[in-house]
Coordinates of C-alpha atoms in Angstrom, one line a residue:
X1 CA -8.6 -7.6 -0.8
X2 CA -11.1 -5.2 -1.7
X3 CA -13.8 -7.2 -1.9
X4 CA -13.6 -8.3 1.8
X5 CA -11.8 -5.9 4.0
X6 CA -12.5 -1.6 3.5
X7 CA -9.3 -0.7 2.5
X8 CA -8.5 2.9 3.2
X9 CA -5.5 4.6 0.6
X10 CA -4.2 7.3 1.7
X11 CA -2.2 7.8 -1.4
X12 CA -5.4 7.5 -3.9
X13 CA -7.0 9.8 -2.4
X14 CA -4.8 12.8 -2.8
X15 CA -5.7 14.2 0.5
X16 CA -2.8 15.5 2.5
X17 CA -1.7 13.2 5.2
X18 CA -3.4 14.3 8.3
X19 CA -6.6 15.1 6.7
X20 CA -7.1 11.6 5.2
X21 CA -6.3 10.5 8.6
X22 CA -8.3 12.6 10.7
X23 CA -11.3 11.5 8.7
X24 CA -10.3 7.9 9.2
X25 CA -11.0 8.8 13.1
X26 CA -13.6 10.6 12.8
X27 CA -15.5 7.9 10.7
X28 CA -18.4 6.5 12.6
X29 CA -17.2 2.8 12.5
X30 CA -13.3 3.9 12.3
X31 CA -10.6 1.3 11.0
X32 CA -10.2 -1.6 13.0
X33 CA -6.5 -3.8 12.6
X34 CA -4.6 -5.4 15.5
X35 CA -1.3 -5.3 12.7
X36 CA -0.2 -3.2 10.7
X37 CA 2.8 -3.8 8.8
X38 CA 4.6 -1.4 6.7
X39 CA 8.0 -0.4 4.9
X40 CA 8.9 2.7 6.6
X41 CA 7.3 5.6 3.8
X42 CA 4.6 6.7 6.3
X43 CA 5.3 8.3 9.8
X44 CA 3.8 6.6 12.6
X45 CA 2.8 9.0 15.4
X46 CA 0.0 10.3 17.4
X47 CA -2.1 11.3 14.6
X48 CA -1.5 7.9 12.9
X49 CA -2.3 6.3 16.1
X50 CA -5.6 8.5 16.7
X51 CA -6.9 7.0 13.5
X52 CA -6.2 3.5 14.2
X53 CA -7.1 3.1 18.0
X54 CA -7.3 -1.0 17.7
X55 CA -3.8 -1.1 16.8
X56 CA -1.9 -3.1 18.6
X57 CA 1.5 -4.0 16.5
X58 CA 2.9 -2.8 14.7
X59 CA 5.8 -4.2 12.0
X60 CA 8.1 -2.0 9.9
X61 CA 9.9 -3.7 7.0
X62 CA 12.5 -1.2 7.6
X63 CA 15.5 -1.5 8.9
X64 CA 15.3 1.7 11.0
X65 CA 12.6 2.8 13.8
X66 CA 13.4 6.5 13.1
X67 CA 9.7 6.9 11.4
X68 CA 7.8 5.5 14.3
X69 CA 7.5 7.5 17.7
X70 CA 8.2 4.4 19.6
X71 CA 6.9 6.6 23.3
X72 CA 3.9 7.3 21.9
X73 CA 4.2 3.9 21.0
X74 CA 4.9 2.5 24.2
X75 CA 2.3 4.9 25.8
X76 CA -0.7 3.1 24.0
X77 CA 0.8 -0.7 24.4
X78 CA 1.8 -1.0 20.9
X79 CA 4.2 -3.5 20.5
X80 CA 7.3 -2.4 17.5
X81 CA 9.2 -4.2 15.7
X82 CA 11.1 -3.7 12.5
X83 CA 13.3 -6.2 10.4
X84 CA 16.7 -4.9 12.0
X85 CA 19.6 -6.3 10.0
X86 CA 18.1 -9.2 8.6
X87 CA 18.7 -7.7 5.0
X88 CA 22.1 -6.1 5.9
X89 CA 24.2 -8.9 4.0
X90 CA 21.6 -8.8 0.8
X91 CA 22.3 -4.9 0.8
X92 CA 26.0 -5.4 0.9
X93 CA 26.5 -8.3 -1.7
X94 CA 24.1 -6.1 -3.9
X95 CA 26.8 -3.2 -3.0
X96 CA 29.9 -5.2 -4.1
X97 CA 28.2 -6.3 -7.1
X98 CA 27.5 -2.8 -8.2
X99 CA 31.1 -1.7 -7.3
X100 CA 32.8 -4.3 -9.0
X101 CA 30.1 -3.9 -12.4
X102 CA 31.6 0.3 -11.7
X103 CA 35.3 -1.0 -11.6
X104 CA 34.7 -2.9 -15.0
X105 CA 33.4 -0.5 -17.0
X106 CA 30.3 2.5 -16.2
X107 CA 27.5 0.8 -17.9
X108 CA 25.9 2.5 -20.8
X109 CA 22.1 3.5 -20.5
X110 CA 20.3 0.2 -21.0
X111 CA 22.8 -2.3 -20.8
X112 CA 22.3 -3.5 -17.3
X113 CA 22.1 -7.4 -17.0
X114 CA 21.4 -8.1 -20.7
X115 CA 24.4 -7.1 -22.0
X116 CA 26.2 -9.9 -23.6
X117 CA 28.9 -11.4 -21.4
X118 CA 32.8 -10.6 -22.4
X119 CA 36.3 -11.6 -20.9
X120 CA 37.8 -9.5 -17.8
X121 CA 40.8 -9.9 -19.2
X122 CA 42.1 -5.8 -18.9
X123 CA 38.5 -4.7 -17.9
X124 CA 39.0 -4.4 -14.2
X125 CA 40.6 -1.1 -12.8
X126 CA 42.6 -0.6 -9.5
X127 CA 40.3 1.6 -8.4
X128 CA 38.2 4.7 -8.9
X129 CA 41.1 7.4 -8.4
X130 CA 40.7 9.6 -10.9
X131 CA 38.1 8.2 -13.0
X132 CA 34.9 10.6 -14.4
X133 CA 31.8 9.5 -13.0
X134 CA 29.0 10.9 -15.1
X135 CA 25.1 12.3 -14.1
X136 CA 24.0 9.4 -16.6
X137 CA 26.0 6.9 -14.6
X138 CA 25.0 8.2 -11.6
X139 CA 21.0 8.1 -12.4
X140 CA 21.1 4.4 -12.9
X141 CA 22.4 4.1 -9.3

């Protein structure tokens, strides 16, 4: 990608957030992208907007809009749109599967998935009323 677009990292660069992107606007032949499509980590707003006047969509891979000032948005005729709830039943099976791997047994550091499999038979409990939940358990969550 590199080789045939300028890529500009905000993150490599170590400056703070609206310097790197103030110098982005200022640059004499500024960037230049119709899309932009991100995950929801950086704030999209005026400043953001300043640096990246070509901009003319923008898609979060969030699920949420709450980084994005959608009137300032709206203002400049950038179209939003973010993934919604399209990963809403992939968060909650991942939930479940966590819940019932808690209800078995807290896994040890390291076990995880390659733990060697072994019968249910007595391992599930009714619940987690008064069970000790540990700052190593809780880590790996």
């Amino acid at each position: 990608m590199h080789q045939r677009f300028r890529v500009l990292d905000s993150p490599a660069s170590g400056e703070p957030r609206t310097a790197f992107l103030a110098a982005a606007a200022a640059m004499a032949d500024p960037p230049r992208a119709a899309v932009v499509i991100g995950g929801g980590v950086a704030r999209v707003d005026a400043v953001f907007l300043d640096a990246i006047p070509s901009i003319r969509c923008l898609i979060s891979t969030a699920a949420g809009v709450d980084h994005i000032d959608l009137a300032e948005c709206a203002r400049r005729g950038v179209a939003v749109a973010n993934s919604g709830t399209v990963y809403s039943a992939d968060v909650a099976d991942h939930a479940v599967g966590m819940l019932v791997d808690v209800l078995r047994a807290p896994p040890r550091l390291g076990g995880g998935a390659v733990r060697p499999a072994r019968s249910l038979a007595g391992a599930l409990r009714s619940g987690l009323h008064g069970q000790l939940l540990t700052c190593d358990f809780l880590c790996q969550i």
